[in-house]
XYZ file of C-alpha atoms in Angstrom:
373
model
C 0.195 -0.197 -0.056
C 1.175 3.273 -0.993
C 0.633 5.984 1.648
C 1.385 9.659 0.679
C 3.743 11.498 1.636
C 2.146 14.812 3.273
C -0.073 12.315 5.080
C 2.382 11.021 7.355
C 3.064 12.290 10.662
C 7.109 12.481 11.996
C 5.280 11.294 15.686
C 3.638 8.330 13.486
C 6.733 7.369 11.003
C 8.976 4.215 10.870
C 12.170 4.897 8.810
C 12.489 1.250 7.923
C 9.285 2.002 5.026
C 10.308 4.079 2.509
C 7.576 5.804 2.514
C 7.780 7.171 6.206
C 11.814 7.574 5.739
C 10.925 9.603 2.605
C 8.556 11.611 4.637
C 11.309 11.689 7.192
C 13.663 13.302 4.460
C 11.605 15.460 3.106
C 9.124 16.842 6.019
C 9.425 20.251 6.916
C 11.312 21.153 9.638
C 9.914 21.503 13.244
C 8.903 25.504 13.434
C 9.805 26.362 17.297
C 6.489 27.927 19.572
C 6.183 31.594 19.372
C 8.494 32.672 23.319
C 5.577 33.833 25.105
C 5.411 35.994 28.632
C 3.761 34.884 31.864
C 1.379 37.698 31.294
C 0.828 36.625 27.370
C -0.062 33.057 28.350
C -2.690 34.154 31.271
C -4.756 35.958 28.862
C -4.587 32.662 25.828
C -8.289 31.373 25.889
C -8.450 27.680 27.362
C -8.567 26.053 24.010
C -5.211 28.656 22.709
C -3.772 27.467 26.212
C -4.271 24.365 25.423
C -2.806 24.623 21.946
C -0.350 25.798 22.825
C 0.760 23.275 25.540
C 0.823 20.600 23.110
C 2.868 22.630 20.654
C 5.804 22.924 23.077
C 4.671 19.038 24.021
C 6.430 17.285 21.149
C 8.738 20.639 20.315
C 10.497 20.498 22.783
C 10.153 16.119 23.139
C 12.149 17.061 19.442
C 14.691 19.294 20.303
C 17.605 17.669 17.884
C 19.767 17.544 16.687
C 22.244 20.020 17.634
C 24.983 20.045 15.680
C 28.074 19.013 18.443
C 31.588 19.147 17.081
C 31.167 15.475 17.751
C 28.211 15.448 14.735
C 30.561 17.617 12.939
C 33.507 15.327 12.899
C 31.428 11.700 12.197
C 29.551 13.975 9.050
C 32.879 15.132 7.806
C 34.223 10.979 8.445
C 31.459 9.993 6.483
C 30.968 12.536 4.254
C 34.424 11.523 2.464
C 34.343 8.222 2.717
C 31.212 7.791 0.951
C 32.420 10.789 -1.478
C 35.331 8.014 -2.014
C 33.110 5.424 -2.985
C 31.994 6.479 -6.459
C 33.941 3.365 -8.523
C 32.051 1.993 -10.757
C 29.817 -1.598 -10.272
C 33.179 -3.688 -10.506
C 34.847 -2.210 -7.692
C 33.691 -3.197 -4.088
C 32.922 0.232 -1.687
C 34.360 0.719 1.716
C 31.812 -0.061 3.730
C 31.397 1.676 7.344
C 30.940 1.117 10.626
C 29.614 3.406 13.872
C 31.087 1.952 17.378
C 30.260 3.806 20.380
C 28.504 3.219 23.468
C 24.625 3.354 24.272
C 23.131 7.599 24.987
C 25.669 9.309 22.401
C 24.012 10.005 19.405
C 25.041 7.784 16.874
C 21.460 6.739 15.159
C 20.758 10.582 15.398
C 23.831 11.596 13.844
C 23.234 9.405 11.236
C 20.092 9.971 11.066
C 20.867 13.712 10.234
C 23.517 12.566 7.500
C 21.495 9.920 6.039
C 18.629 13.261 5.519
C 21.450 15.315 4.313
C 22.073 11.934 1.644
C 18.919 12.030 0.485
C 18.895 15.993 -0.178
C 21.545 16.206 -2.114
C 20.933 13.174 -4.175
C 18.236 14.278 -5.178
C 19.097 17.978 -5.910
C 21.477 16.316 -8.081
C 20.026 13.278 -10.045
C 16.801 14.717 -9.514
C 13.124 12.754 -8.232
C 13.250 9.858 -10.520
C 15.966 8.068 -12.599
C 16.787 7.683 -16.300
C 14.118 4.663 -15.991
C 11.032 6.510 -14.056
C 11.645 4.615 -11.340
C 11.748 6.670 -8.278
C 14.793 7.701 -6.865
C 15.292 6.478 -2.779
C 19.409 7.512 -2.135
C 18.659 5.457 1.213
C 17.717 2.481 2.522
C 17.106 2.209 5.851
C 17.251 -1.616 7.702
C 16.674 -1.872 11.368
C 18.075 -5.564 12.969
C 16.933 -8.129 15.660
C 18.750 -10.282 18.041
C 17.913 -13.550 15.820
C 18.182 -11.599 12.229
C 19.743 -14.246 9.286
C 20.496 -14.056 5.655
C 16.844 -14.620 5.303
C 15.393 -11.882 7.482
C 17.731 -9.540 5.913
C 16.853 -9.278 2.791
C 13.180 -9.622 4.042
C 13.248 -6.714 5.524
C 15.642 -4.852 2.576
C 12.188 -6.119 1.093
C 10.134 -4.784 3.575
C 11.469 -0.936 2.883
C 10.425 -0.687 -0.588
C 7.008 -2.520 -0.367
C 7.890 -5.393 -2.369
C 4.934 -7.745 -2.673
C 7.538 -10.814 -3.324
C 8.530 -9.967 -0.022
C 6.867 -12.682 2.197
C 7.751 -15.561 -0.260
C 10.605 -17.338 -1.812
C 14.304 -18.980 -1.442
C 17.670 -16.757 0.727
C 18.473 -16.628 -2.590
C 15.655 -15.496 -4.604
C 14.800 -12.426 -2.275
C 18.252 -11.555 -1.872
C 17.901 -11.175 -5.724
C 14.956 -8.830 -5.134
C 16.556 -7.007 -2.865
C 18.970 -6.451 -5.614
C 16.975 -5.519 -8.467
C 14.832 -2.688 -5.977
C 18.758 -1.336 -4.835
C 19.503 -0.943 -8.908
C 16.272 0.091 -9.680
C 16.227 3.021 -7.412
C 19.775 4.207 -7.207
C 20.617 3.798 -3.432
C 24.177 4.313 -2.174
C 23.744 4.648 0.576
C 21.586 0.888 2.669
C 22.221 2.246 6.899
C 21.768 -1.648 9.200
C 21.049 -0.027 12.684
C 21.834 -2.300 15.647
C 23.745 -4.459 14.013
C 24.479 -5.802 17.758
C 21.765 -7.381 18.331
C 23.426 -9.936 16.264
C 24.996 -13.180 18.043
C 27.762 -12.882 16.054
C 29.624 -16.031 16.901
C 26.609 -18.036 16.332
C 26.240 -19.374 12.413
C 22.763 -16.875 12.160
C 26.345 -14.377 12.928
C 28.225 -15.395 10.791
C 26.247 -16.092 7.683
C 25.274 -12.563 8.330
C 29.051 -11.676 7.689
C 29.016 -13.522 4.257
C 26.053 -11.928 3.510
C 27.142 -8.850 4.439
C 29.910 -9.338 1.790
C 28.206 -10.155 -1.024
C 26.514 -6.748 -0.898
C 29.531 -5.079 -0.542
C 30.387 -6.709 -3.319
C 26.908 -6.814 -5.574
C 25.335 -3.867 -4.404
C 26.707 0.018 -5.670
C 26.396 0.863 -2.250
C 28.529 2.390 0.797
C 27.095 -0.104 3.369
C 26.667 1.169 6.842
C 26.538 -0.316 9.923
C 25.864 0.701 13.196
C 25.945 -0.389 16.358
C 27.424 -1.059 20.005
C 30.835 -2.835 21.102
C 31.168 -4.276 17.635
C 34.370 -4.717 17.910
C 33.904 -6.748 20.400
C 31.167 -8.563 19.706
C 34.158 -9.895 16.273
C 33.434 -7.373 13.660
C 36.712 -6.085 13.034
C 39.068 -8.728 14.769
C 41.382 -11.572 12.717
C 42.957 -14.760 14.443
C 40.782 -16.884 17.042
C 38.147 -19.096 16.221
C 37.418 -19.930 12.778
C 34.359 -17.963 12.951
C 36.521 -14.770 13.895
C 38.673 -15.326 10.779
C 35.840 -15.194 8.452
C 34.180 -12.052 10.036
C 37.932 -10.424 9.732
C 36.823 -9.854 5.856
C 34.115 -7.566 7.098
C 36.792 -5.567 9.029
C 39.545 -5.545 6.556
C 36.662 -3.703 3.983
C 35.426 -1.637 7.234
C 36.278 1.805 8.624
C 35.345 2.201 12.560
C 34.296 5.447 13.137
C 32.658 6.539 17.111
C 31.646 8.766 18.594
C 32.564 10.868 22.122
C 31.390 11.999 25.107
C 31.678 15.173 26.565
C 34.117 15.800 28.464
C 35.744 18.150 31.465
C 38.901 17.441 31.839
C 40.164 20.383 29.811
C 39.187 23.338 28.468
C 38.160 22.294 25.594
C 35.737 20.090 26.615
C 34.653 22.167 28.784
C 33.683 25.031 26.157
C 32.168 22.513 24.024
C 29.795 21.713 26.947
C 29.265 24.932 27.445
C 28.336 25.487 23.839
C 25.482 22.739 23.859
C 24.049 24.215 26.661
C 23.664 27.573 25.097
C 22.394 26.196 22.144
C 19.551 24.399 24.142
C 19.255 27.625 25.483
C 18.012 29.092 22.876
C 15.672 25.804 21.962
C 14.204 26.187 25.009
C 9.942 27.360 25.476
C 9.426 28.697 28.956
C 8.366 31.725 29.880
C 10.514 32.238 33.049
C 13.508 31.308 31.134
C 16.567 33.404 31.355
C 20.622 33.633 30.142
C 23.294 31.830 31.770
C 19.537 28.501 33.008
C 21.607 25.709 31.718
C 24.874 27.045 30.759
C 25.941 28.892 34.033
C 23.212 27.758 36.441
C 22.450 24.164 35.734
C 26.621 23.671 34.566
C 27.754 21.133 36.682
C 24.707 19.650 38.017
C 23.983 18.767 34.269
C 26.819 17.561 33.618
C 26.984 15.035 36.530
C 23.153 14.086 35.799
C 23.893 13.097 32.061
C 27.728 12.260 32.463
C 28.969 14.037 29.685
C 26.356 12.088 26.868
C 23.870 13.726 24.374
C 21.329 10.684 24.953
C 20.887 11.820 28.443
C 21.259 15.396 28.499
C 18.804 15.569 25.842
C 16.081 12.965 28.354
C 16.551 14.863 31.299
C 16.896 18.612 29.988
C 13.080 17.259 27.780
C 11.617 15.710 30.470
C 12.021 19.398 32.537
C 10.686 21.134 29.782
C 7.179 18.553 30.050
C 7.678 19.520 33.837
C 7.661 22.394 34.034
C 5.174 23.063 31.731
C 2.495 20.665 33.440
C 3.411 22.422 36.775
C 3.524 26.484 35.494
C 7.064 26.717 36.843
C 8.436 27.133 33.381
C 11.820 27.425 34.537
C 14.310 24.784 34.350
C 15.928 25.020 38.113
C 18.508 22.193 40.232
C 14.687 22.109 43.099
C 12.552 21.334 39.614
C 15.245 18.695 37.792
C 16.051 16.902 41.642
C 12.189 15.118 40.847
C 12.664 14.482 37.118
C 14.113 10.507 36.905
C 16.620 9.999 34.071
C 17.750 6.801 32.485
C 19.227 4.327 34.672
C 22.597 3.921 33.603
C 23.266 7.948 34.796
C 21.251 8.009 37.750
C 24.026 4.823 38.699
C 26.711 7.638 38.040
C 26.141 10.203 39.270
C 26.621 10.397 42.260
C 30.392 9.896 42.375
C 31.246 12.554 39.351
C 28.284 15.116 41.518
C 30.617 14.788 44.923
C 33.964 15.568 42.490
C 32.032 18.451 40.758
C 30.687 19.303 44.650
C 34.133 19.717 46.686
C 35.992 21.551 43.518
C 37.929 18.707 42.325
C 36.420 19.296 38.647
C 34.631 22.405 36.787
C 33.042 21.620 33.519
C 32.754 25.290 33.201
C 35.180 26.780 31.193
C 37.522 29.904 32.452
C 35.888 32.636 30.822
C 32.391 31.750 32.643
C 33.897 31.583 35.748
C 35.965 34.759 35.307
C 32.488 36.288 34.463
C 30.857 34.668 37.400
C 33.793 35.623 40.246
């Protein structure tokens, strides 16, 4: 069933289907709600106030992506590799593995890149191919822990909505997937959650071999996203027979990571402050003020997030939702103390918070500390 792009709502998209991914890539960016004062909000009627709060709920739940140094570094590397992968079809293209800890914004950053790549390809090559097929520069597939070769082929066909995705052998499904990729001139095949695979069992080796077949036969750049891929053997040499097979994929794969925010050095503190200043600009609360995050809550937010952008965005999002709902209309330590964050951040919080409070660490760069004094 074909769904018109304009009918798809951003909150109801599954990026493993082409219509949804196209809506994500081509849909308009969200518009920040107008920042009203407390008096202006009080003057709103009941219905208008409810609508304003709904717009703010949706806005605060979708504050990203923010162009952090980490995102910019990853995008530069991705452009380098993909632009260098313009070899003719008789040559295998280099693959990419974005391998980093959870909460560092891997998927968000890759999707932001995929959106930009989609726009560039459509602008340069137009919306339809020379044969009249819909041009789809990006195919995005999510994997599960039980994914085998047949499941992977079926997932690719599911993205295209191919009528033959529910029947056929592994080889037949693979050839149909290749036909779709060629017809729609896909140039980037993104496989998300690659860590869900159990690499050292039979399915893992099969999929690794299948990835090599895709790299050889599909005119695409293979972009794999996961956690701990090196530890799972994707880049391994030696060891068991299975490891040696998996290592062949590593020979063709460039590993890219994403780093957390750190505050041991001045450069890291400056990056953290810029991140908080960017977030301040996006928050839509009546009583927000300059320095609300970057000055008054800098150390507190670093302790609560441990420098992981995913944890920070979760905390700010939930804090804003509570500030709107409660009518406080500002982010403060008292309000955020009542907001729960992810378990990993809460577990790591105590020791870091103690070091910050004792003055052994600070998240504020020298210029901000001098200004405070």
